[in-house]
mmCIF file of C-alpha atoms in Angstrom:
data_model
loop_
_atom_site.group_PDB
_atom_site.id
_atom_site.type_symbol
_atom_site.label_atom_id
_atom_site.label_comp_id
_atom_site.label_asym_id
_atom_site.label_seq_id
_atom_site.Cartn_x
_atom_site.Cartn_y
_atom_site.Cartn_z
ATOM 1 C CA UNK A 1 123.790 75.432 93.766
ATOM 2 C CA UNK A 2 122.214 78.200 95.343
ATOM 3 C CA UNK A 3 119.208 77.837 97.516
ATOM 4 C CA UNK A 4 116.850 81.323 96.049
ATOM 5 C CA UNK A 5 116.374 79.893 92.497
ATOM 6 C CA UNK A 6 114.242 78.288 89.651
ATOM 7 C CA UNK A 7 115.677 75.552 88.240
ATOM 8 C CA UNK A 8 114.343 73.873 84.667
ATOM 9 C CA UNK A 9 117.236 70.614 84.668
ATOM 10 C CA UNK A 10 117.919 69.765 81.179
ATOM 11 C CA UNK A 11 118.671 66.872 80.197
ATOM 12 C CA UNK A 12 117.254 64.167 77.523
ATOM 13 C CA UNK A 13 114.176 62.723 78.267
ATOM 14 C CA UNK A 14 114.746 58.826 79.138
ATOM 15 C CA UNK A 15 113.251 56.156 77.543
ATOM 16 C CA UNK A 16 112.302 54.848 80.582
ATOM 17 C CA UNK A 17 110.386 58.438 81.299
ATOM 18 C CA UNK A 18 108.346 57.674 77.924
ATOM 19 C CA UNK A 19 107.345 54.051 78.467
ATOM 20 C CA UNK A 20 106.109 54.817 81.716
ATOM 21 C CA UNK A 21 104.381 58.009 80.620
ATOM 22 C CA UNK A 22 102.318 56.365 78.177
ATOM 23 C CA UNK A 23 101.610 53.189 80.416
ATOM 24 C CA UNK A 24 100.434 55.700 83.107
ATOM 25 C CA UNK A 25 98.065 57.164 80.253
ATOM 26 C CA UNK A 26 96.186 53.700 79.854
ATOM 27 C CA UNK A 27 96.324 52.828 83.500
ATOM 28 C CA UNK A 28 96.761 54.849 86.512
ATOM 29 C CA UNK A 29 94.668 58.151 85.349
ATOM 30 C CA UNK A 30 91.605 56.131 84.152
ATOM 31 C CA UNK A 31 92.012 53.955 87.866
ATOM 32 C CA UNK A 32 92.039 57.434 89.463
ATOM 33 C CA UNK A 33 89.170 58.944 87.717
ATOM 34 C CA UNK A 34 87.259 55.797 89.372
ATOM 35 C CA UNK A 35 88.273 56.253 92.817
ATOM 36 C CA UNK A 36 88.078 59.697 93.130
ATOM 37 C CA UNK A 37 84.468 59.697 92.667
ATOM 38 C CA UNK A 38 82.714 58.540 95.380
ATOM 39 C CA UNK A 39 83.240 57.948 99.199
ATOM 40 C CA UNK A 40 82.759 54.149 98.935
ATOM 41 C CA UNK A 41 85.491 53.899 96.291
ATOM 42 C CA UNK A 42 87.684 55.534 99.016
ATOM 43 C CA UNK A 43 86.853 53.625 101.874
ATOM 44 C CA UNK A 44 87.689 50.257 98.842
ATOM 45 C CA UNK A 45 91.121 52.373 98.360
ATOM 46 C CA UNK A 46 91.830 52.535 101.778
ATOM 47 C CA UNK A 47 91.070 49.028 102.508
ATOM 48 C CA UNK A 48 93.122 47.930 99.887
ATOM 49 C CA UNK A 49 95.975 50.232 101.235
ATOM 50 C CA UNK A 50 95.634 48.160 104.249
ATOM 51 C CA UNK A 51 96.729 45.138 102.701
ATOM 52 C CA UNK A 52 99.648 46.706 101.573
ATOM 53 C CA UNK A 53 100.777 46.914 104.764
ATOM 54 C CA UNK A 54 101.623 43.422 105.447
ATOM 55 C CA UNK A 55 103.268 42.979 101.732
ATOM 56 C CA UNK A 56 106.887 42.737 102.373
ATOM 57 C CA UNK A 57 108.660 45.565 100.255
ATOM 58 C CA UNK A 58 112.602 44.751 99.025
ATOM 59 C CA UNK A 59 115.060 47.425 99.961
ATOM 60 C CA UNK A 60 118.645 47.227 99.308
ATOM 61 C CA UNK A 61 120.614 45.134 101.574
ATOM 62 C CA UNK A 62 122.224 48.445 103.278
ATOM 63 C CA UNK A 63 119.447 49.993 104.113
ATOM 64 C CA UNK A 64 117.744 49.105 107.674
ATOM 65 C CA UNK A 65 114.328 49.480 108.512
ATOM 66 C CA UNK A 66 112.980 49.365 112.028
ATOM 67 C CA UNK A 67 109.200 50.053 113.634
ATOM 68 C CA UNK A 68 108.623 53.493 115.453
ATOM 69 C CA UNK A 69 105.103 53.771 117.701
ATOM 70 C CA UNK A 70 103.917 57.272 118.854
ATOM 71 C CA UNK A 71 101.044 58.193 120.829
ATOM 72 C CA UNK A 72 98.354 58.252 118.259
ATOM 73 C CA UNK A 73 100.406 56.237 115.059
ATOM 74 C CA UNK A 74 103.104 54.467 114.304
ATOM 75 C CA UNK A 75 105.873 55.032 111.489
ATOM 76 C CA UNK A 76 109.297 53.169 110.957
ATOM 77 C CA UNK A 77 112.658 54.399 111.104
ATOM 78 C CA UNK A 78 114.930 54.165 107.456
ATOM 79 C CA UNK A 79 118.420 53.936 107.452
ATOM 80 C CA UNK A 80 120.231 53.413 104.788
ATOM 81 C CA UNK A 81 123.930 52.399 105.074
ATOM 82 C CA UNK A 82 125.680 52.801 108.314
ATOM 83 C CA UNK A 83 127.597 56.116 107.510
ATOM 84 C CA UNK A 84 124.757 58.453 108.872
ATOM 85 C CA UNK A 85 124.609 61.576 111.494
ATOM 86 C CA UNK A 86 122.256 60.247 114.111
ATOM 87 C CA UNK A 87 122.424 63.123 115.432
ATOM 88 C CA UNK A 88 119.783 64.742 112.546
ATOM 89 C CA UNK A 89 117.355 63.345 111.435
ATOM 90 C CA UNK A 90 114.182 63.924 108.250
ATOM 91 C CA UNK A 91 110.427 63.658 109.361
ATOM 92 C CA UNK A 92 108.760 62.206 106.222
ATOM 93 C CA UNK A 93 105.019 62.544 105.493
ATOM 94 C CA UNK A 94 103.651 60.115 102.798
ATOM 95 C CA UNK A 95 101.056 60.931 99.761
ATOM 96 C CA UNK A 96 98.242 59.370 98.495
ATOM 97 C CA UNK A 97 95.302 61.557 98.972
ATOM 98 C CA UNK A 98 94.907 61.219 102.580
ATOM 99 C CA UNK A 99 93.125 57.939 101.748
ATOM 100 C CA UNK A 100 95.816 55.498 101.020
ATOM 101 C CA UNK A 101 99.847 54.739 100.975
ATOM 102 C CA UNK A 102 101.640 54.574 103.532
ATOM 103 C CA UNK A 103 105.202 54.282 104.736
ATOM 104 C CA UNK A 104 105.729 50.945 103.275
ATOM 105 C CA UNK A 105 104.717 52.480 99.726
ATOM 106 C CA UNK A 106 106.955 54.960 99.773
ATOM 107 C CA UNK A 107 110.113 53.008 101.205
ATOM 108 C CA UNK A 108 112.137 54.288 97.644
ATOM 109 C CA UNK A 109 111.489 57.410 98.126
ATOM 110 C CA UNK A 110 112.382 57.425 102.057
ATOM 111 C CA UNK A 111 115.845 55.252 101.950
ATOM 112 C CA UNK A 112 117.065 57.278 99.131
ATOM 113 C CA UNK A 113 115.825 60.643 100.924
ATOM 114 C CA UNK A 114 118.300 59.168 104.055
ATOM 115 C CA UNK A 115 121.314 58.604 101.968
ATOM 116 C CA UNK A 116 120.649 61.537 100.373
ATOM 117 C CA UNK A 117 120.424 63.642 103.294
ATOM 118 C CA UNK A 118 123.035 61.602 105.234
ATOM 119 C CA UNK A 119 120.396 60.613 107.904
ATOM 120 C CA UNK A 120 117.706 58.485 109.913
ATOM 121 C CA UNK A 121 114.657 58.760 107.977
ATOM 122 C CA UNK A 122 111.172 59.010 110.406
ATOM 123 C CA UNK A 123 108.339 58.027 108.082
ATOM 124 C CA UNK A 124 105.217 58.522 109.944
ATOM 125 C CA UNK A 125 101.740 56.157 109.689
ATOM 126 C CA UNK A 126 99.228 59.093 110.269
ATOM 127 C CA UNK A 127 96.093 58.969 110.481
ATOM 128 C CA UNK A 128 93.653 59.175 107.240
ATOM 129 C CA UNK A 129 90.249 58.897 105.632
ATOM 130 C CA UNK A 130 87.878 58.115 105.285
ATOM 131 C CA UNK A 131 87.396 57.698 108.636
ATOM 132 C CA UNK A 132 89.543 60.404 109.760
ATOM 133 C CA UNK A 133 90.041 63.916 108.856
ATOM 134 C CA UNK A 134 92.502 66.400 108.209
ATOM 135 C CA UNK A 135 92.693 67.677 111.688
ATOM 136 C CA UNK A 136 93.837 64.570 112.462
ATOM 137 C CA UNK A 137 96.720 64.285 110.583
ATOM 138 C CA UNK A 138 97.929 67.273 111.016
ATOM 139 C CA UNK A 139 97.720 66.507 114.761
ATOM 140 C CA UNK A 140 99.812 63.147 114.318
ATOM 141 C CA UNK A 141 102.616 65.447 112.455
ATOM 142 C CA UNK A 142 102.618 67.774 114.923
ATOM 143 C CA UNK A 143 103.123 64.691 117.699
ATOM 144 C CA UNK A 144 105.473 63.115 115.885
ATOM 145 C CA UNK A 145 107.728 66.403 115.259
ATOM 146 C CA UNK A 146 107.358 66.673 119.411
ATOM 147 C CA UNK A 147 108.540 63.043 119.782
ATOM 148 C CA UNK A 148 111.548 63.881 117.398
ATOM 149 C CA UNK A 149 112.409 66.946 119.575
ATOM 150 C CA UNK A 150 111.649 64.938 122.747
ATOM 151 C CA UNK A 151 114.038 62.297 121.450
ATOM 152 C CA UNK A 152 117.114 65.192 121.864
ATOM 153 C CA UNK A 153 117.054 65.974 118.434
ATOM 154 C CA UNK A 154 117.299 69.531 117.797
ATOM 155 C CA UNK A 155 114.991 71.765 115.552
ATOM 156 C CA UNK A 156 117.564 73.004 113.481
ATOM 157 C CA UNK A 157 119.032 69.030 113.053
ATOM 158 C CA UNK A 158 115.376 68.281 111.658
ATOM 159 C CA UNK A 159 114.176 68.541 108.191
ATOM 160 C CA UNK A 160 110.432 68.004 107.085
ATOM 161 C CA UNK A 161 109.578 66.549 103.746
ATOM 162 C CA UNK A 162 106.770 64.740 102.004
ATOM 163 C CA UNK A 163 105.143 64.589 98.581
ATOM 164 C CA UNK A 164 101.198 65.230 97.256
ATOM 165 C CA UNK A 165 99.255 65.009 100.414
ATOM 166 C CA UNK A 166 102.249 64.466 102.602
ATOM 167 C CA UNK A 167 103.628 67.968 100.516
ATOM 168 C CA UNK A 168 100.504 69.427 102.336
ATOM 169 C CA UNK A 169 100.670 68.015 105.430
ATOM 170 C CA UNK A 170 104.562 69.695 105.883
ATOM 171 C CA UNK A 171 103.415 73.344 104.887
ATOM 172 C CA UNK A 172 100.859 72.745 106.959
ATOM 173 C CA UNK A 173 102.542 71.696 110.234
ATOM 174 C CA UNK A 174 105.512 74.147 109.474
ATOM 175 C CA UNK A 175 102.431 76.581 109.201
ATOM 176 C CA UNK A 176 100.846 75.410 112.827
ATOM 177 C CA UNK A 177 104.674 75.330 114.349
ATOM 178 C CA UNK A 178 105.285 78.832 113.408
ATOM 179 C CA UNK A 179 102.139 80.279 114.761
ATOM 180 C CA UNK A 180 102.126 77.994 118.168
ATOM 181 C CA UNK A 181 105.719 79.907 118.449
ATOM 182 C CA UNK A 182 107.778 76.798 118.251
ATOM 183 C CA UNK A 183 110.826 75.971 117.288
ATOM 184 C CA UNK A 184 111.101 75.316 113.459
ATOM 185 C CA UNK A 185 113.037 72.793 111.629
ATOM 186 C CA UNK A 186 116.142 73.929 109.418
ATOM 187 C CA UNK A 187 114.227 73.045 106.283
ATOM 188 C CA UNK A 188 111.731 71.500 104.258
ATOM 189 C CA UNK A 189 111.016 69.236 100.770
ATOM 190 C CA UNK A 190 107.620 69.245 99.261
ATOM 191 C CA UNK A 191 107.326 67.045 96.135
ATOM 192 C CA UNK A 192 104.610 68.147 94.027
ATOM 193 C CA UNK A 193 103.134 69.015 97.072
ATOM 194 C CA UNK A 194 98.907 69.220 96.920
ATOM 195 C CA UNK A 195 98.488 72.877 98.409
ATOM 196 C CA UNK A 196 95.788 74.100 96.828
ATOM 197 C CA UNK A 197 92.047 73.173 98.832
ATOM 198 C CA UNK A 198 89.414 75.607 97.571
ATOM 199 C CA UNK A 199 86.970 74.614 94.993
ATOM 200 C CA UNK A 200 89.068 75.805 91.711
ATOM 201 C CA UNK A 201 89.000 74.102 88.289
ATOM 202 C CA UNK A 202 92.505 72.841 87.274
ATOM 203 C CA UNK A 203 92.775 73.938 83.537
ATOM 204 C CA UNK A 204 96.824 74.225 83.066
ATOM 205 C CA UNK A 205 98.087 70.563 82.339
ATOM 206 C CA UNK A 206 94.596 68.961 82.545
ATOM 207 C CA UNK A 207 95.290 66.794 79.307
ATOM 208 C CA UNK A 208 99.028 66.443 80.120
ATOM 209 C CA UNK A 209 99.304 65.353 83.392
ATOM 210 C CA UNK A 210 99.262 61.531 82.825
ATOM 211 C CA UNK A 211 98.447 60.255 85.721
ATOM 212 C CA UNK A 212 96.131 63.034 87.783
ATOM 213 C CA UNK A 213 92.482 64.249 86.733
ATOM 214 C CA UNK A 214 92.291 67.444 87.402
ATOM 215 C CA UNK A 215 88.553 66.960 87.954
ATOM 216 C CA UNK A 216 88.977 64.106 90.406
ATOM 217 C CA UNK A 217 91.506 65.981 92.656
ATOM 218 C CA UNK A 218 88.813 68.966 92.624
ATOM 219 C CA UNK A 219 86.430 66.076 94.027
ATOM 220 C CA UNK A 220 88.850 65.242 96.611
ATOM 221 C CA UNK A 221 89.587 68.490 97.484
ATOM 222 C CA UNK A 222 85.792 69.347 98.192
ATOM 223 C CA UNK A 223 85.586 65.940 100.228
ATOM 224 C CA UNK A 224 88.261 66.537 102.452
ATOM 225 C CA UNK A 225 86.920 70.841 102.964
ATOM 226 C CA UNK A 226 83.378 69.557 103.685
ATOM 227 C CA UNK A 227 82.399 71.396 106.880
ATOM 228 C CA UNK A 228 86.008 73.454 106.810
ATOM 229 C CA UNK A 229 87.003 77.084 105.633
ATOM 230 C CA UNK A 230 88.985 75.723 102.129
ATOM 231 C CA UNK A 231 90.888 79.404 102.588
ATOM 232 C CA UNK A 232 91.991 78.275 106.200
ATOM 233 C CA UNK A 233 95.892 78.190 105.677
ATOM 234 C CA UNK A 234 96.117 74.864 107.665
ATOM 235 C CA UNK A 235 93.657 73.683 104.789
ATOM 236 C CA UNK A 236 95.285 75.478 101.767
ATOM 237 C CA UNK A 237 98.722 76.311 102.413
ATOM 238 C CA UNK A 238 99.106 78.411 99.563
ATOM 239 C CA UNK A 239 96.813 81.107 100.846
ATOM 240 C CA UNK A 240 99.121 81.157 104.030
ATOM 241 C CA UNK A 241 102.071 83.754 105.319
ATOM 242 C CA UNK A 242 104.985 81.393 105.188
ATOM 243 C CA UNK A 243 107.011 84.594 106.698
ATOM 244 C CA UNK A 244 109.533 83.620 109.330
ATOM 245 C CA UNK A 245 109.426 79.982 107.848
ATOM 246 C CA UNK A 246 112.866 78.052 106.944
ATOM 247 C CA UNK A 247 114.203 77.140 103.507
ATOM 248 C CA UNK A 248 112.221 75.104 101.109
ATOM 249 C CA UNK A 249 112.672 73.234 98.439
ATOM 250 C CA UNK A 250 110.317 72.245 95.987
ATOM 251 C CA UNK A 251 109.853 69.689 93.259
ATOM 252 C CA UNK A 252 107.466 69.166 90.941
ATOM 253 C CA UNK A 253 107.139 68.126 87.069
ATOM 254 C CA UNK A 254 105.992 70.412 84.283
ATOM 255 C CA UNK A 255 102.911 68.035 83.170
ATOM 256 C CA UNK A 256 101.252 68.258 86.613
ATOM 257 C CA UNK A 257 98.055 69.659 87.476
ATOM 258 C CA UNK A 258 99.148 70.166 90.850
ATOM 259 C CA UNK A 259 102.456 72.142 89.171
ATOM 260 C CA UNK A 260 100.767 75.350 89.330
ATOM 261 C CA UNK A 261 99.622 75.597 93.236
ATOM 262 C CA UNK A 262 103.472 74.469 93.790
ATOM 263 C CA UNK A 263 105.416 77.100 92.261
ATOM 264 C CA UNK A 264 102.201 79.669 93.832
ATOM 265 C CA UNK A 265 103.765 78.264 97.003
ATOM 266 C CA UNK A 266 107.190 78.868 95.952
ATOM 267 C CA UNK A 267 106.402 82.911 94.977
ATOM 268 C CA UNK A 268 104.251 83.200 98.042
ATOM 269 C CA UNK A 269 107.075 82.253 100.610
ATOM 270 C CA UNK A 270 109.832 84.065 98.676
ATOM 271 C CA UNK A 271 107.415 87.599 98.814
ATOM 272 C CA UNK A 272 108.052 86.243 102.818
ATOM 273 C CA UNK A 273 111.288 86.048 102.811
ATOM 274 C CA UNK A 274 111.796 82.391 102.855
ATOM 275 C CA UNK A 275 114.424 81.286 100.421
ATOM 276 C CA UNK A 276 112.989 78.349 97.815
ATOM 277 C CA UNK A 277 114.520 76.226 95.726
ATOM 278 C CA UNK A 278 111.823 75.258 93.374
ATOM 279 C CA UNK A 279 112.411 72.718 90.913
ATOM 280 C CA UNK A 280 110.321 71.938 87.571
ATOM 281 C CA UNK A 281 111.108 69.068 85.588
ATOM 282 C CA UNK A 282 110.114 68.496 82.022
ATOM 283 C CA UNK A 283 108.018 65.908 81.445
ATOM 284 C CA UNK A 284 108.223 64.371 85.337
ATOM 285 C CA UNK A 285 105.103 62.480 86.234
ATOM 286 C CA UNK A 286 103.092 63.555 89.701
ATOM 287 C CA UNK A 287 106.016 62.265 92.656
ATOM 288 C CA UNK A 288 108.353 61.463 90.231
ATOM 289 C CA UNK A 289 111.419 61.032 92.469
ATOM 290 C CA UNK A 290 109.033 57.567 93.800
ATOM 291 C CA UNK A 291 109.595 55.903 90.360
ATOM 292 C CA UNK A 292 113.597 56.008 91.752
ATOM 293 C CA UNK A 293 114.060 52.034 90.751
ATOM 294 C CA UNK A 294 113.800 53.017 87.339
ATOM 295 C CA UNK A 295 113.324 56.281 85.887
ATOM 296 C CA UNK A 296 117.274 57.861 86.035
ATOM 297 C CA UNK A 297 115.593 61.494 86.376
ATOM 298 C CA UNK A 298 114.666 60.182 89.593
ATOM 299 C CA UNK A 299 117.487 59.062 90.831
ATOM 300 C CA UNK A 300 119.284 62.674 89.891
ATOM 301 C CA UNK A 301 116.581 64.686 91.927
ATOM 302 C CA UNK A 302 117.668 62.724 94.992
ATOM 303 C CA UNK A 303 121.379 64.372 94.157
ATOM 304 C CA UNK A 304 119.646 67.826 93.959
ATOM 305 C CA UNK A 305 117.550 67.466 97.438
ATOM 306 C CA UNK A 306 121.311 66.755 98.446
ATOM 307 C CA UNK A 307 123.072 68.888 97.427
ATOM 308 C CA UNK A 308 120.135 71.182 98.653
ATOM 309 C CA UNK A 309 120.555 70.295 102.193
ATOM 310 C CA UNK A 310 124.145 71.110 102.206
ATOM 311 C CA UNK A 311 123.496 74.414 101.084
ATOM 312 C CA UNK A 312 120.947 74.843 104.124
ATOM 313 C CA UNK A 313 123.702 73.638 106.322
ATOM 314 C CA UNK A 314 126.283 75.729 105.128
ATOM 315 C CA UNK A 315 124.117 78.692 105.077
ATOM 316 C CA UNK A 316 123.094 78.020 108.807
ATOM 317 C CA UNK A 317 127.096 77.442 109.661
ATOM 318 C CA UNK A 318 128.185 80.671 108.130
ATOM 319 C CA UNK A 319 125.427 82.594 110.554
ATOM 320 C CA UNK A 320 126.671 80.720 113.185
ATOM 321 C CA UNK A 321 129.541 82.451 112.107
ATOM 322 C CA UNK A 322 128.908 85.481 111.689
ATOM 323 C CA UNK A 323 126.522 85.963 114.775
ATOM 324 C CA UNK A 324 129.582 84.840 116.635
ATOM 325 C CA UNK A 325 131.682 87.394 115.837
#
């Protein structure tokens, strides 16, 4: 696997894929075209997202799961199985429209992400809307990263990673730790990341995508900008110089209205400099690697961010290397 490349996997599209496709055709896009329509269906969304957080969620008996509190949030540690470097560790940033989820939701995404990457998972609780703004969780990413560090972790034993919103929210903070002249992590995994802010119509995949409206997330994407520069890099990463910033890798799925902005980010970093591994997968829903318990494409990504990683880490060893001598 080599890190620079665009990578269509082929393979036979599950039966699982197509069941769940066409469920999310009668049920999750029509939902989503109702809440992303007006503020008080957000604040109900966010309310709601609250309960989830006292709903137990079943993870496999290896995997561990313990609270984490920082200054402005909270967040919970994920380990799964014992065989780990605790010396590294992956800073995960949660989707769902910076209105709802949280790390709870996203537990199959952020065990497998630790076995996969062979350590500690942080998930962090930031902060969201309604009631707060973007600002704000970019500041709780930025915290948390300094907690990490603070912690004696080192920034090249640190990955970043998140999905939709939480794709944002790492460009974004690997944007604002690059031009506050910090130390930057060794790499980064965006699944179809949401990078795109400014007020454009969504016309590629608008009747595919089976579970986004492109219309809706145009909605959203006004409601977060209100009283913001939508250009402002920190608000659309893909408008950003991404020079000097570490491998990424980035997934997304070939129906998605967000699709395009992703592999924009992709060609924007690699004109940088920044190696990307950017992965588009036929037929993948929006996040598709959260669907894990049963779609089998899902589980396979989590062997690509892998094998990914490794590639980082053996790039980084062989400079070590060759610096050296």
């Amino acid at each position: 696997m080599r890190i620079d490349t665009d990578v269509v996997p082929d393979y036979p599209l599950s039966w699982q894929a197509r069941a769940l496709t066409g469920l999310m055709w009668s049920t999750v896009k029509p939902v989503s075209s109702l809440l992303m329509r007006h503020p008080l269906a957000l604040a109900g969304a966010a309310r709601l997202g609250e309960l989830g957080r006292v709903v137990r969620v079943p993870c496999p008996e290896h995997v561990v799961v313990e609270a984490a509190a920082f200054s402005a949030c909270g967040g919970e540690w994920v380990r799964a199985g014992r065989e780990l470097d605790e010396r590294k560790a992956v800073l995960y940033f949660h989707g769902g429209g910076y209105f709802s989820c949280s790390p709870r939701t996203h537990r199959s995404i952020t065990w497998r992400l630790s076995a996969a990457a062979r350590r500690p998972v942080l998930a962090l609780d930031y902060r969201q809307g309604p009631v707060h703004k973007l600002a704000d969780s970019l500041a709780d990413a930025l915290d948390a990263y300094d907690c990490v560090l603070r912690q004696g972790y080192a920034a090249e034993d640190v990955v970043l990673a998140g999905d939709s919103a939480g794709g944002h929210l790492t460009l974004a903070t690997l944007l604002a730790l690059r031009d506050a002249g910090r130390p930057l992590p060794a790499a980064a995994i965006c699944l179809s990341p949401w990078a795109d802010l400014t007020d454009i119509p969504r016309r590629e995949n608008r009747w595919q995508d089976p579970m986004l409206p492109a219309g809706r997330v145009r909605w959203l994407a006004r409601w977060w900008t209100s009283g913001l520069d939508p250009w402002d890099p920190l608000v659309s990463p893909v408008h950003g110089d991404f020079t000097g910033l570490p491998p990424l890798m980035i997934v997304t799925g070939s129906t998605e209205v967000l699709r395009d902005e992703a592999h924009r980010v992709a060609a924007r970093a690699r004109e940088a400099g920044v190696p990307v591994r950017y992965e588009e997968w036929p037929r993948m829903p929006h996040v598709f690697p959260i669907l894990a318990d049963v779609l089998p494409e899902a589980r396979q990504a989590f062997r690509h961010m892998s094998r990914f990683l490794g590639e980082v880490a053996g790039a980084g060893s062989a400079a070590g290397d060759t610096a050296a001598a």
